Amino acid sequence: ALGRVARLTALCRALRRGEDEGDEPGWARARGEAEAALQELREVVRPLREPGYGEALRRKAERARKRRLRLQRRKHEARAAKEEEAARAAEREAKIDQWRAKCIQEVEEKNRERELKAAADSVLSEVRKKQADTKRMMDILRGLEKLRKLRKEAAARKGVCPPPSADEAFESQVESLKTLLKTRTELYEAEERALRVMLEGEQEEERKREMEKKQKKEREKLLQQKLEMDSKLFGDPAEFPLGHLLQPFRDYYLQAEHSVAALIQIRHEWDQYLVPADHPEGSCIPPGWVLPSLPTNDTWATAVR
């Protein structure tokens, strides 16, 4: 309707201009167009005169506005859900990367330990091989001494006696070889002891690392249990706003963690109620927090949530 009114206004100006200029053909053509535009305007405006049409238009506009708001809200929720999913995915990726790095580090440590042990075992086996060679040489020397003794006795029975210088030269050579083999045996034994000490030290370090890992896991487990217990008792700190209704109660029950004077006062108040384990009118103070029992009905569960 507004568009047709604007067009009709332009045609009226054209009629006035044609009338002033005396252009009858142009004026007649503009008049015909103006009458047609006026008729179209009347057709468009006719429904507006009907009763209830304005209310119908208002309801239609309201439905369109609500639809736009609904679409905008859905779009905003979809964008928020997408951002939340992206944040969760990034957190999962970070945890996966951390876990992967930890696994890689453990594998590298095990590979280094295996390589070190293999190298030590290789060196130890080499030392044992040298010891076996030395022992074999000692056996050969003893066999040579026994063989010479037997041949000397056989020659003596035939009346042939070697000169004393030959005996002295043989004994000198044998003693020199025995000294050399003894020195090498002591050296190899020292190397074996050093390698065993190194292996025992490495095994001790491995046991210490395993113990530290076990203690670390125990500490993390205890810390996680404490966090879960505090979350059940006082709520999740990450979702606990500063102006929450339960903030004063939380500050009251956790004041001993921030003040030594409050800790002493609380301990003094508790110590007044200390009783033996077999006392008929009381019981011992529990070593930790007394966790609430699970809800027994839906109403209680709704209140807890």
Coordinates of C-alpha atoms in Angstrom, one line a residue:
A1 CA 0.0 0.0 0.0
L2 CA 2.8 2.5 0.9
G3 CA 4.5 1.7 -2.4
R4 CA 1.3 2.3 -4.4
V5 CA 0.7 5.6 -2.5
A6 CA 4.2 6.8 -3.4
R7 CA 3.6 5.9 -7.1
L8 CA 0.3 7.7 -7.0
T9 CA 1.9 10.8 -5.5
A10 CA 4.5 10.8 -8.4
L11 CA 1.7 10.5 -11.0
C12 CA -0.2 13.4 -9.4
R13 CA 3.0 15.6 -9.7
A14 CA 3.2 14.5 -13.3
L15 CA -0.5 15.5 -13.9
R16 CA 0.2 19.0 -12.4
R17 CA 3.3 19.4 -14.5
G18 CA 1.4 18.4 -17.7
E19 CA -1.5 20.7 -16.8
D20 CA 0.9 23.6 -16.3
E21 CA 2.8 22.9 -19.5
G22 CA -0.5 22.3 -21.5
D23 CA 0.7 18.8 -22.6
E24 CA -2.8 17.2 -23.1
P25 CA -1.5 13.8 -24.5
G26 CA 0.9 13.5 -21.6
W27 CA -1.6 14.6 -19.1
A28 CA -4.2 12.1 -20.4
R29 CA -1.7 9.3 -20.2
A30 CA -0.7 10.2 -16.7
R31 CA -4.3 10.5 -15.7
G32 CA -5.0 6.9 -16.9
E33 CA -2.0 5.6 -15.0
A34 CA -3.1 7.6 -11.8
E35 CA -6.6 6.1 -12.0
A36 CA -5.2 2.6 -12.4
A37 CA -2.8 3.2 -9.4
L38 CA -5.7 4.5 -7.4
Q39 CA -7.8 1.5 -8.2
E40 CA -5.0 -0.8 -7.2
L41 CA -4.5 1.1 -3.9
R42 CA -8.2 0.7 -3.1
E43 CA -8.0 -3.0 -3.8
V44 CA -5.0 -3.3 -1.5
V45 CA -6.5 -1.1 1.3
R46 CA -10.0 -2.8 1.2
P47 CA -9.0 -5.6 3.5
L48 CA -7.8 -3.1 6.1
R49 CA -11.3 -1.8 6.4
E50 CA -12.7 -5.2 7.3
P51 CA -13.3 -5.9 11.0
G52 CA -10.7 -8.0 12.8
Y53 CA -8.2 -7.6 9.9
G54 CA -5.9 -5.4 12.0
E55 CA -5.9 -7.9 14.9
A56 CA -5.1 -10.7 12.5
L57 CA -2.2 -8.7 11.1
R58 CA -1.0 -8.0 14.6
R59 CA -1.2 -11.7 15.5
K60 CA 0.6 -12.6 12.3
A61 CA 3.3 -10.0 13.1
E62 CA 3.6 -11.4 16.6
R63 CA 4.0 -14.9 15.3
A64 CA 6.7 -13.8 12.9
R65 CA 8.5 -12.0 15.8
K66 CA 8.3 -15.0 18.0
R67 CA 9.5 -17.2 15.2
R68 CA 12.5 -14.9 14.6
L69 CA 13.2 -14.9 18.3
R70 CA 12.9 -18.7 18.4
L71 CA 15.2 -19.1 15.5
Q72 CA 17.7 -16.7 17.0
R73 CA 17.6 -18.6 20.3
R74 CA 18.1 -21.9 18.6
K75 CA 21.0 -20.4 16.6
H76 CA 22.5 -19.1 19.8
E77 CA 22.0 -22.4 21.6
A78 CA 23.5 -24.3 18.7
R79 CA 26.5 -21.9 18.6
A80 CA 26.9 -22.3 22.4
A81 CA 26.6 -26.1 22.1
K82 CA 29.2 -26.1 19.3
E83 CA 31.6 -23.9 21.3
E84 CA 31.1 -26.1 24.4
E85 CA 31.7 -29.2 22.3
A86 CA 34.8 -27.6 20.8
A87 CA 36.0 -26.8 24.3
R88 CA 35.4 -30.4 25.5
A89 CA 37.1 -31.7 22.4
A90 CA 40.1 -29.5 23.0
E91 CA 40.2 -30.7 26.7
R92 CA 40.0 -34.3 25.5
E93 CA 42.7 -33.7 23.0
A94 CA 44.9 -32.1 25.7
K95 CA 44.3 -35.0 28.0
I96 CA 45.1 -37.5 25.1
D97 CA 48.3 -35.6 24.3
Q98 CA 49.3 -35.6 27.9
W99 CA 48.6 -39.3 28.2
R100 CA 50.4 -40.0 24.9
A101 CA 53.4 -38.0 26.1
K102 CA 53.4 -39.9 29.4
C103 CA 53.3 -43.2 27.6
I104 CA 56.1 -42.2 25.2
Q105 CA 58.2 -41.1 28.2
E106 CA 57.6 -44.4 30.0
V107 CA 58.4 -46.4 26.8
E108 CA 61.6 -44.4 26.3
E109 CA 62.6 -44.9 29.9
K110 CA 62.0 -48.7 29.6
N111 CA 63.9 -48.8 26.3
R112 CA 66.9 -47.0 27.9
E113 CA 66.8 -49.3 30.9
R114 CA 66.6 -52.3 28.6
E115 CA 69.5 -51.0 26.4
L116 CA 71.6 -50.3 29.5
K117 CA 70.8 -53.7 30.9
A118 CA 71.6 -55.4 27.6
A119 CA 74.9 -53.5 27.4
A120 CA 75.8 -54.5 30.9
D121 CA 74.8 -58.1 30.2
S122 CA 76.9 -58.0 27.1
V123 CA 79.9 -56.6 28.9
L124 CA 79.3 -59.1 31.7
S125 CA 79.1 -62.0 29.3
E126 CA 82.3 -60.8 27.7
V127 CA 84.1 -60.7 31.0
R128 CA 82.8 -64.2 31.8
K129 CA 84.1 -65.4 28.5
K130 CA 87.5 -63.9 29.2
Q131 CA 87.4 -65.6 32.7
A132 CA 86.5 -68.9 31.0
D133 CA 89.4 -68.4 28.5
T134 CA 91.8 -67.7 31.4
K135 CA 90.6 -70.8 33.3
R136 CA 91.1 -72.9 30.1
M137 CA 94.7 -71.6 29.8
M138 CA 95.4 -72.5 33.4
D139 CA 94.1 -76.0 32.7
I140 CA 96.4 -76.2 29.7
L141 CA 99.4 -75.1 31.8
R142 CA 98.6 -77.7 34.4
G143 CA 98.2 -80.3 31.7
L144 CA 101.6 -79.3 30.2
E145 CA 103.2 -79.6 33.7
K146 CA 101.7 -83.0 34.1
L147 CA 102.7 -84.1 30.6
R148 CA 106.3 -82.9 31.1
K149 CA 106.5 -84.7 34.4
L150 CA 105.3 -87.9 32.8
R151 CA 107.8 -87.6 29.9
K152 CA 110.6 -86.8 32.4
E153 CA 109.8 -89.9 34.4
A154 CA 109.7 -92.0 31.2
A155 CA 113.0 -90.6 30.1
A156 CA 114.5 -91.2 33.6
R157 CA 113.5 -94.9 33.4
K158 CA 115.4 -95.1 30.1
G159 CA 118.4 -93.5 31.6
V160 CA 118.0 -90.1 29.9
C161 CA 118.1 -87.1 32.3
P162 CA 117.5 -83.5 31.0
P163 CA 119.9 -80.8 32.2
P164 CA 118.9 -78.7 35.3
S165 CA 118.8 -75.6 33.1
A166 CA 116.0 -77.0 31.0
D167 CA 113.9 -77.6 34.2
E168 CA 114.6 -74.1 35.4
A169 CA 113.7 -72.5 32.0
F170 CA 110.5 -74.5 31.9
E171 CA 109.5 -73.7 35.5
S172 CA 110.4 -70.0 34.9
Q173 CA 108.2 -69.8 31.8
V174 CA 105.3 -71.6 33.5
E175 CA 105.5 -69.3 36.6
S176 CA 105.5 -66.3 34.3
L177 CA 102.4 -67.5 32.5
K178 CA 100.7 -68.4 35.8
T179 CA 101.4 -64.9 37.1
L180 CA 100.1 -63.3 34.0
L181 CA 96.9 -65.4 34.1
K182 CA 96.4 -64.7 37.8
T183 CA 96.7 -61.0 37.2
R184 CA 94.2 -61.2 34.4
T185 CA 91.8 -63.3 36.5
E186 CA 91.9 -60.7 39.3
L187 CA 91.3 -58.0 36.8
Y188 CA 88.3 -59.8 35.3
E189 CA 86.9 -60.5 38.8
A190 CA 87.2 -56.8 39.6
E191 CA 85.4 -55.9 36.3
E192 CA 82.7 -58.4 37.2
R193 CA 82.2 -57.0 40.7
A194 CA 82.0 -53.5 39.2
L195 CA 79.4 -54.5 36.7
R196 CA 77.4 -56.3 39.4
V197 CA 77.5 -53.2 41.6
M198 CA 76.4 -51.1 38.6
L199 CA 73.5 -53.5 37.8
E200 CA 72.5 -53.7 41.5
G201 CA 72.5 -49.9 41.6
E202 CA 70.4 -49.7 38.5
Q203 CA 68.0 -52.2 39.9
E204 CA 67.9 -50.2 43.1
E205 CA 67.1 -47.0 41.2
E206 CA 64.4 -48.8 39.3
R207 CA 62.9 -50.1 42.5
K208 CA 63.1 -46.5 43.9
R209 CA 61.4 -45.1 40.8
E210 CA 58.6 -47.7 41.0
M211 CA 58.1 -46.9 44.7
E212 CA 58.0 -43.2 43.9
K213 CA 55.4 -43.8 41.2
K214 CA 53.4 -46.0 43.5
Q215 CA 53.5 -43.3 46.3
K216 CA 52.6 -40.6 43.8
K217 CA 49.5 -42.6 42.6
E218 CA 48.5 -43.2 46.2
R219 CA 48.8 -39.4 47.0
E220 CA 46.8 -38.6 43.8
K221 CA 44.2 -41.2 44.9
L222 CA 43.9 -39.7 48.4
L223 CA 43.7 -36.2 47.0
Q224 CA 41.0 -37.2 44.6
Q225 CA 39.0 -38.9 47.4
K226 CA 39.4 -35.7 49.5
L227 CA 38.2 -33.6 46.7
E228 CA 35.2 -35.9 46.1
M229 CA 34.4 -35.8 49.8
D230 CA 34.6 -32.0 50.0
S231 CA 32.5 -31.8 46.9
K232 CA 29.8 -34.0 48.5
L233 CA 29.9 -32.0 51.7
F234 CA 30.3 -28.5 50.5
G235 CA 29.6 -28.6 46.7
D236 CA 31.9 -28.3 43.7
P237 CA 34.3 -25.3 44.2
A238 CA 34.4 -24.7 40.4
E239 CA 30.6 -24.2 40.4
F240 CA 30.4 -22.4 43.7
P241 CA 29.9 -18.6 43.2
L242 CA 31.2 -16.2 45.7
G243 CA 27.8 -14.8 46.6
H244 CA 26.2 -18.2 47.1
L245 CA 23.8 -18.7 49.9
L246 CA 25.9 -21.5 51.4
Q247 CA 29.2 -19.5 51.3
P248 CA 29.1 -18.5 55.1
F249 CA 28.5 -22.2 56.0
R250 CA 31.4 -23.2 53.8
D251 CA 33.7 -20.6 55.3
Y252 CA 32.7 -21.7 58.8
Y253 CA 33.3 -25.4 58.3
L254 CA 36.6 -24.8 56.5
Q255 CA 38.0 -22.1 58.7
A256 CA 40.5 -24.5 60.4
E257 CA 42.3 -24.8 57.0
H258 CA 43.1 -21.1 57.0
S259 CA 43.5 -20.2 60.6
V260 CA 45.6 -21.8 63.3
A261 CA 43.6 -20.1 66.1
A262 CA 40.4 -21.5 64.6
L263 CA 42.0 -25.0 64.4
I264 CA 43.0 -24.9 68.1
Q265 CA 39.6 -23.7 69.2
I266 CA 37.8 -26.4 67.2
R267 CA 40.2 -29.1 68.6
H268 CA 39.5 -27.8 72.1
E269 CA 35.8 -28.0 71.6
W270 CA 36.1 -31.6 70.2
D271 CA 38.4 -32.7 73.0
Q272 CA 35.7 -31.9 75.6
Y273 CA 33.6 -34.8 74.2
L274 CA 36.4 -37.5 74.0
V275 CA 35.2 -40.8 75.5
P276 CA 36.5 -44.4 75.5
A277 CA 35.4 -46.7 72.7
D278 CA 33.3 -48.8 75.2
H279 CA 31.5 -45.8 76.7
P280 CA 27.7 -46.6 76.9
E281 CA 26.6 -43.0 76.3
G282 CA 28.9 -41.9 73.5
S283 CA 31.3 -43.0 70.7
C284 CA 34.7 -42.0 69.5
I285 CA 35.2 -39.1 67.1
P286 CA 35.4 -40.4 63.6
P287 CA 38.8 -40.0 61.9
G288 CA 37.3 -38.2 58.9
W289 CA 34.2 -36.6 57.5
V290 CA 30.9 -38.4 58.0
L291 CA 29.4 -38.5 54.5
P292 CA 25.6 -38.2 54.1
S293 CA 23.7 -41.3 53.1
L294 CA 22.1 -41.7 49.7
P295 CA 18.6 -40.3 49.2
T296 CA 15.9 -42.8 50.0
N297 CA 13.1 -41.2 47.9
D298 CA 12.7 -38.9 44.9
T299 CA 11.7 -35.9 47.0
W300 CA 14.9 -36.1 49.0
A301 CA 16.9 -36.6 45.8
T302 CA 15.3 -33.5 44.3
A303 CA 16.3 -31.5 47.3
V304 CA 19.8 -32.7 47.2
R305 CA 20.2 -31.9 43.6

